[in-house]
Coordinates of C-alpha atoms and ligand atoms in Angstrom, one line a residue:
M1 CA -173.6 97.1 -76.4
N2 CA -176.1 99.2 -74.6
R3 CA -178.4 101.8 -76.0
S4 CA -176.3 104.9 -75.1
E5 CA -173.2 103.3 -76.4
L6 CA -175.1 102.5 -79.8
E7 CA -176.4 106.1 -79.9
Q8 CA -172.9 107.5 -79.7
I9 CA -172.0 105.4 -82.7
V10 CA -175.1 106.4 -84.5
A11 CA -174.4 110.1 -84.0
Q12 CA -171.2 109.7 -86.1
F13 CA -173.0 108.8 -89.2
D14 CA -175.1 111.1 -91.5
F15 CA -178.4 109.5 -90.9
G16 CA -180.4 112.7 -90.8
G17 CA -182.3 111.9 -87.7
R18 CA -182.2 110.2 -84.3
L19 CA -182.2 106.4 -83.2
A20 CA -185.6 105.2 -82.6
H21 CA -184.9 101.5 -82.4
A22 CA -182.1 99.0 -83.0
D23 CA -182.2 95.2 -83.4
R24 CA -179.2 93.0 -83.3
C25 CA -179.0 90.7 -86.3
D26 CA -177.1 87.5 -85.4
N27 CA -176.6 85.5 -88.5
G28 CA -173.0 86.3 -89.5
H29 CA -170.1 84.6 -88.1
I30 CA -167.6 87.6 -88.2
N31 CA -169.0 91.1 -87.9
D32 CA -171.6 92.5 -85.5
T33 CA -174.7 93.8 -87.3
Y34 CA -177.6 96.0 -86.1
I35 CA -180.7 97.1 -88.1
L36 CA -181.6 100.7 -87.0
A37 CA -184.6 102.5 -87.3
I38 CA -184.0 106.2 -87.6
A39 CA -186.7 108.9 -87.0
R40 CA -185.8 111.5 -89.5
A41 CA -186.4 115.4 -89.2
D42 CA -189.1 115.2 -92.0
G43 CA -191.2 112.8 -89.8
N44 CA -190.5 109.6 -91.6
T45 CA -188.7 106.6 -90.2
R46 CA -186.0 104.9 -92.3
R47 CA -184.0 101.7 -91.7
Y48 CA -180.2 101.3 -92.0
I49 CA -177.6 98.7 -91.3
L50 CA -174.9 99.4 -88.8
Q51 CA -171.9 97.1 -88.7
R52 CA -168.8 96.8 -86.6
I53 CA -166.1 95.2 -88.8
N54 CA -164.1 92.4 -87.1
H55 CA -160.6 93.8 -87.4
H56 CA -159.0 90.6 -86.2
V57 CA -160.2 89.0 -89.3
F58 CA -160.1 92.0 -91.6
K59 CA -156.7 93.5 -90.7
S60 CA -157.3 96.5 -92.8
P61 CA -160.7 97.8 -92.6
E62 CA -159.7 100.7 -94.7
A63 CA -158.9 98.4 -97.4
V64 CA -162.2 96.5 -97.1
M65 CA -164.1 99.8 -97.5
R66 CA -161.9 100.9 -100.3
N67 CA -162.7 97.7 -102.2
I68 CA -166.4 98.0 -101.5
R69 CA -166.5 101.6 -102.7
L70 CA -164.7 100.8 -105.9
V71 CA -166.9 97.8 -106.7
T72 CA -170.2 99.5 -105.8
Q73 CA -169.2 102.5 -107.8
H74 CA -168.7 100.4 -110.9
L75 CA -172.0 98.4 -110.1
R76 CA -174.0 101.7 -109.7
A77 CA -173.0 103.0 -113.1
K78 CA -174.1 99.7 -114.7
V79 CA -177.4 99.6 -112.8
I80 CA -178.2 103.2 -113.8
Q81 CA -177.2 102.4 -117.5
A82 CA -179.6 99.5 -117.4
G83 CA -182.4 101.7 -116.0
G84 CA -182.4 99.9 -112.6
D85 CA -182.8 101.3 -109.2
P86 CA -179.5 102.1 -107.6
E87 CA -181.0 102.6 -104.1
R88 CA -182.1 98.9 -104.3
E89 CA -179.9 97.0 -106.7
I90 CA -176.6 97.8 -104.9
I91 CA -175.6 98.4 -101.3
N92 CA -175.4 102.1 -100.5
L93 CA -172.8 103.3 -98.0
I94 CA -173.7 106.1 -95.5
P95 CA -171.0 108.5 -94.9
T96 CA -170.0 109.6 -91.5
V97 CA -170.5 113.3 -90.4
N98 CA -166.9 113.8 -91.5
G99 CA -167.7 112.6 -95.0
E100 CA -165.9 109.3 -94.5
Y101 CA -167.2 105.8 -94.9
L102 CA -165.5 104.3 -91.8
Y103 CA -165.7 105.4 -88.2
K104 CA -163.1 104.5 -85.8
S105 CA -164.1 104.6 -82.3
A106 CA -162.0 105.6 -79.2
D107 CA -161.7 102.0 -78.2
G108 CA -160.3 101.0 -81.6
D109 CA -163.6 99.6 -83.3
Y110 CA -164.4 100.2 -86.8
W111 CA -167.9 101.0 -87.9
R112 CA -169.8 101.4 -91.2
A113 CA -173.3 101.9 -92.2
Y114 CA -175.7 101.1 -95.3
L115 CA -179.1 101.9 -96.5
F116 CA -181.6 99.2 -95.6
V117 CA -183.4 97.8 -98.6
E118 CA -187.2 97.5 -97.9
G119 CA -189.6 95.1 -99.4
A120 CA -187.0 92.3 -99.5
Q121 CA -185.3 89.8 -97.2
T122 CA -182.6 87.3 -96.8
Y123 CA -183.1 83.6 -96.1
E124 CA -181.0 81.3 -93.9
A125 CA -182.3 78.3 -95.9
V126 CA -184.2 77.8 -99.1
V127 CA -188.0 78.0 -98.5
E128 CA -189.0 78.4 -102.2
P129 CA -186.7 76.5 -104.7
T130 CA -187.1 79.2 -107.3
H131 CA -185.5 81.6 -104.8
F132 CA -182.3 79.7 -105.1
R133 CA -182.5 80.1 -108.8
S134 CA -182.8 83.8 -108.2
A135 CA -179.7 83.6 -106.0
G136 CA -177.8 81.8 -108.8
E137 CA -179.0 84.7 -111.2
A138 CA -177.9 87.3 -108.7
F139 CA -174.2 85.9 -108.3
G140 CA -174.0 85.3 -112.1
R141 CA -175.1 88.7 -112.9
F142 CA -172.9 90.1 -110.2
Q143 CA -169.9 88.5 -111.9
S144 CA -170.8 89.5 -115.2
L145 CA -171.2 93.1 -114.2
L146 CA -167.8 93.0 -112.8
S147 CA -166.1 91.2 -115.7
D148 CA -164.8 94.5 -117.0
F149 CA -163.7 95.6 -113.6
P150 CA -159.8 96.2 -113.3
A151 CA -159.1 93.3 -110.8
D152 CA -155.6 94.7 -110.0
T153 CA -157.2 97.9 -108.3
L154 CA -158.5 95.8 -105.5
T155 CA -156.6 94.8 -102.3
E156 CA -156.4 91.2 -101.3
T157 CA -157.9 92.0 -97.9
I158 CA -157.5 88.3 -96.6
P159 CA -154.6 86.8 -98.6
H160 CA -155.0 83.1 -99.5
F161 CA -158.7 83.3 -98.7
H162 CA -159.8 80.3 -100.9
D163 CA -156.3 78.7 -101.1
T164 CA -157.5 75.2 -100.1
P165 CA -153.9 73.7 -99.7
S166 CA -153.0 76.4 -97.4
R167 CA -156.3 75.9 -95.4
L168 CA -155.1 72.3 -95.1
E169 CA -151.7 73.4 -93.9
E170 CA -153.4 75.6 -91.3
L171 CA -155.3 72.5 -90.2
I172 CA -152.2 70.4 -89.9
R173 CA -150.5 73.3 -88.0
A174 CA -153.6 73.5 -85.5
V175 CA -153.3 69.7 -85.1
R176 CA -149.6 69.9 -84.1
R177 CA -150.2 72.8 -81.6
D178 CA -153.4 71.3 -80.1
E179 CA -153.9 74.5 -78.3
A180 CA -157.1 73.5 -76.8
N181 CA -156.1 70.0 -76.2
R182 CA -159.1 68.7 -78.5
V183 CA -157.2 66.7 -81.0
H184 CA -157.7 63.4 -79.5
N185 CA -161.4 63.9 -80.0
V186 CA -161.2 64.5 -83.8
L187 CA -158.9 62.0 -85.2
D188 CA -161.5 60.8 -87.7
D189 CA -162.2 64.2 -88.9
I190 CA -158.6 64.9 -89.3
R191 CA -158.1 61.8 -91.3
F192 CA -161.1 62.7 -93.5
A193 CA -159.5 66.1 -94.6
E194 CA -156.0 64.4 -95.0
A195 CA -157.2 61.7 -97.2
R196 CA -158.4 64.4 -99.6
A197 CA -155.1 66.4 -99.6
A198 CA -154.4 65.7 -103.3
E199 CA -157.6 67.3 -104.5
T200 CA -157.2 70.4 -102.6
S201 CA -154.9 72.0 -105.1
V202 CA -157.0 71.4 -108.3
V203 CA -158.2 75.0 -108.5
V204 CA -155.1 76.9 -107.2
D205 CA -153.0 75.0 -109.7
L206 CA -155.1 75.9 -112.6
L207 CA -155.2 79.5 -111.6
Q208 CA -151.5 79.7 -111.2
Q209 CA -150.9 78.1 -114.6
N210 CA -153.4 80.4 -116.1
K211 CA -155.5 77.6 -117.2
I212 CA -158.6 79.2 -115.8
P213 CA -159.1 82.9 -115.6
M214 CA -158.7 85.0 -112.4
R215 CA -161.9 87.0 -112.1
V216 CA -163.4 89.4 -109.5
I217 CA -165.5 87.3 -107.3
H218 CA -167.6 87.9 -104.2
N219 CA -166.1 85.0 -102.2
D220 CA -168.9 84.5 -99.7
T221 CA -171.9 83.5 -101.7
K222 CA -174.2 82.1 -99.0
L223 CA -177.9 82.3 -99.8
N224 CA -178.2 84.8 -97.0
N225 CA -176.0 87.3 -98.9
V226 CA -178.6 87.7 -101.5
L227 CA -181.7 89.9 -100.9
I228 CA -184.9 88.4 -102.4
D229 CA -187.7 90.6 -103.4
D230 CA -190.8 89.9 -101.4
K231 CA -193.2 90.3 -104.3
T232 CA -191.3 89.0 -107.2
G233 CA -189.1 86.3 -105.4
K234 CA -186.1 87.7 -107.7
G235 CA -182.7 88.7 -106.3
V236 CA -182.7 92.4 -105.7
C237 CA -179.1 92.8 -104.6
V238 CA -175.9 91.0 -103.5
L239 CA -174.9 91.8 -100.0
D240 CA -171.7 91.5 -97.9
L241 CA -168.9 92.6 -100.2
D242 CA -166.3 92.4 -97.6
T243 CA -164.4 89.6 -99.3
V244 CA -164.7 90.8 -103.0
M245 CA -161.3 90.0 -104.4
P246 CA -159.8 88.4 -107.3
G247 CA -160.3 84.7 -107.5
S248 CA -161.9 81.8 -109.4
T249 CA -165.6 81.9 -110.2
L250 CA -165.6 78.3 -109.1
Y251 CA -165.3 79.5 -105.5
D252 CA -168.4 81.5 -105.8
F253 CA -170.4 78.7 -107.3
G254 CA -169.2 76.1 -105.0
D255 CA -169.8 78.1 -101.9
A256 CA -173.4 78.9 -102.9
I257 CA -174.1 75.3 -103.5
R258 CA -172.5 74.2 -100.1
F259 CA -174.8 76.5 -98.2
G260 CA -178.0 76.6 -100.2
A261 CA -178.3 73.1 -101.6
S262 CA -177.7 71.3 -98.4
T263 CA -180.5 69.5 -97.0
A264 CA -179.5 70.6 -93.5
A265 CA -178.2 73.6 -91.7
E266 CA -174.4 74.5 -91.8
D267 CA -174.2 73.4 -88.1
E268 CA -176.6 70.3 -88.2
R269 CA -175.7 67.8 -85.5
D270 CA -177.8 65.0 -86.8
L271 CA -175.5 64.0 -89.7
S272 CA -178.0 61.6 -91.1
R273 CA -180.0 64.7 -92.3
V274 CA -177.0 66.2 -94.2
S275 CA -176.9 65.7 -98.0
V276 CA -177.0 67.6 -101.2
D277 CA -180.5 68.3 -102.6
L278 CA -180.1 67.8 -106.3
E279 CA -183.3 69.7 -107.3
L280 CA -181.8 72.7 -105.4
Y281 CA -178.5 72.2 -107.1
R282 CA -180.2 72.3 -110.4
Q283 CA -182.1 75.5 -109.6
F284 CA -179.0 77.4 -108.6
T285 CA -177.2 76.1 -111.7
R286 CA -179.9 77.2 -114.0
G287 CA -180.0 80.7 -112.4
Y288 CA -176.1 81.0 -112.5
L289 CA -175.6 79.8 -115.9
A290 CA -178.3 82.2 -117.4
H291 CA -175.6 84.8 -116.9
A292 CA -172.4 82.8 -116.5
H293 CA -172.8 81.0 -119.8
D294 CA -171.5 84.1 -121.6
F295 CA -168.2 84.0 -119.7
L296 CA -167.5 80.6 -118.6
T297 CA -164.7 78.6 -120.2
D298 CA -165.1 74.8 -120.8
R299 CA -162.6 74.1 -118.0
E300 CA -164.6 76.0 -115.6
L301 CA -167.9 74.6 -116.7
K302 CA -166.6 71.2 -116.1
L303 CA -165.2 72.0 -112.6
L304 CA -168.5 73.4 -111.3
P305 CA -169.6 70.3 -109.4
F306 CA -166.1 69.5 -108.1
S307 CA -166.0 73.2 -106.8
A308 CA -168.9 72.5 -104.6
K309 CA -167.2 69.7 -102.9
L310 CA -163.9 71.6 -102.8
I311 CA -165.4 74.8 -101.0
T312 CA -167.3 72.4 -98.6
M313 CA -164.3 70.6 -97.7
E314 CA -162.3 73.7 -97.3
L315 CA -164.9 75.3 -95.0
G316 CA -164.9 72.0 -92.8
M317 CA -161.1 72.4 -92.7
R318 CA -161.5 76.1 -91.5
F319 CA -164.1 75.2 -88.9
L320 CA -162.0 72.2 -87.6
S321 CA -158.9 74.4 -87.2
D322 CA -160.9 77.0 -85.4
H323 CA -162.3 74.3 -83.0
L324 CA -158.7 73.2 -82.3
N325 CA -157.4 76.6 -81.9
G326 CA -160.1 77.3 -79.2
D327 CA -162.8 79.0 -81.4
V328 CA -160.9 82.3 -82.1
Y329 CA -162.1 83.2 -85.6
F330 CA -165.9 82.2 -86.1
R331 CA -168.4 83.3 -83.6
I332 CA -169.8 80.4 -81.7
H333 CA -173.2 79.9 -80.0
R334 CA -172.7 76.8 -78.1
Q335 CA -169.9 74.5 -76.9
G336 CA -168.4 72.5 -79.7
H337 CA -170.2 74.6 -82.4
N338 CA -167.2 74.8 -84.7
L339 CA -166.8 71.0 -84.4
D340 CA -170.5 70.4 -85.3
R341 CA -170.1 72.8 -88.3
A342 CA -166.9 71.0 -89.3
R343 CA -168.5 67.6 -89.2
A344 CA -171.7 68.7 -91.2
Q345 CA -169.4 70.1 -93.8
F346 CA -167.4 66.9 -94.1
R347 CA -170.6 64.8 -94.3
L348 CA -171.9 67.2 -97.1
A349 CA -168.6 66.8 -98.9
H350 CA -168.9 63.1 -98.6
E351 CA -172.5 63.2 -100.0
M352 CA -171.3 65.2 -102.9
E353 CA -168.7 62.6 -103.7
R354 CA -171.4 60.0 -103.8
K355 CA -173.6 62.2 -106.0
M356 CA -170.8 63.7 -108.3
D357 CA -172.0 62.0 -111.5
A358 CA -175.5 63.3 -111.1
M359 CA -174.3 66.8 -110.4
Q360 CA -172.2 66.5 -113.5
E361 CA -175.1 65.5 -115.6
I362 CA -177.3 68.4 -114.2
V363 CA -174.7 71.0 -115.3
E364 CA -174.4 69.5 -118.8
Q365 CA -178.2 69.5 -119.0
E366 CA -178.7 73.0 -117.8
Y367 CA -175.9 74.3 -120.1
T368 CA -177.4 72.6 -123.2
V369 CA -180.8 74.1 -122.5
I370 CA -179.3 77.6 -122.5
A371 CA -176.7 77.3 -125.2
Ligands
GN1_1 C1 -168.0 83.7 -92.6 O1 -169.6 86.0 -91.3 P1 -170.0 85.4 -92.6 O2 -171.2 84.6 -92.3 O3 -170.3 86.5 -93.6 C2 -166.8 83.7 -93.4 C3 -167.0 82.9 -94.6 C4 -167.5 81.6 -94.4 C5 -168.9 81.6 -93.6 C6 -169.4 80.4 -93.2 C7 -164.5 86.6 -93.8 O4 -168.9 84.6 -93.4 O5 -165.7 82.7 -95.5 O6 -167.9 80.8 -95.6 O7 -168.7 82.5 -92.4 N1 -166.1 84.9 -93.6 C8 -164.9 85.2 -93.4 O8 -170.8 80.5 -92.9 O9 -164.2 84.4 -93.2
MG2 MG1 -169.3 87.4 -95.0

């Protein structure tokens, strides 16, 4: 997207100034993100986030924005009640010049904008172990603030998002279609997933039988979705509310561990470097339980370690399916990128299997300390 195209989009939003500078931000796999510096009429420059929503993934951008508005309104009231700063502690949408929160361009793209939070940043990997504890606190707090939110007012914007058995079925369908003629190369990877078919339904079954509660959850709890304050190292705010939907808290815990407690990047090619760092796992658990011990049931508590493995397998299946489908869902930056990602996830899941007892013990220890 060139400068004048971007300027046209910028003009649709009520930023109160003109575009001084734009940087593309490349860490998401789905949407396109820009960080804008806007020179305002009052002489100050202020930063904003501008995003193009991927409407192949999010079929109804309107429903996504409606969910985000409902959830941020709820959070805003809580933050204000607690004497917090609503410009920093929740994401703040910027309206369009027509007073809406979504701009649809002539070529059918959907855009939205947020305030940029200064004095804080996101991390692609843990550099300071206590940051990961802060991330645990941020997601635990997020769920606790939403525990009285009416879940049935939200739209399920991506149906069956963390439905692991259906993710496995999608993989099996992708194998059958073999769209990109790649199956012959990934037989061991397919076997790895299929061998774990029985475990994929543990959480969906418990939800369906009402044995664990349906909650309002974030659904994409990667470390890079928490803003960490530069001065205090504490979580400021939880980002990327695109997938806020009803689900199990186990998905949020599991996905955060998958990403943040791994010893290697999500797309690491040298599999000997991929494992789960138990100290990081402990840090996140400690932060998360600080808030979640109030609401977690015994069954949920016991399943926390397993949830990390479940979500890691699930994402491995999703990456592998996309590789077989010809890379149509996740943005790739190199040939075979989705396969690299899938293999790193499967290795990580395997390492979690080896360390499951230790992971269980850590949850028990951390829970006992708090309770
Ligand atoms: C996608 O684009 P991003 O990074 O926010 C994906 C998540 C995956 C994640 C893996 C809507 O999130 O489910 O866990 O990549 N989001 C969607 O890094 O599918
Ligand atoms: Mg996301």
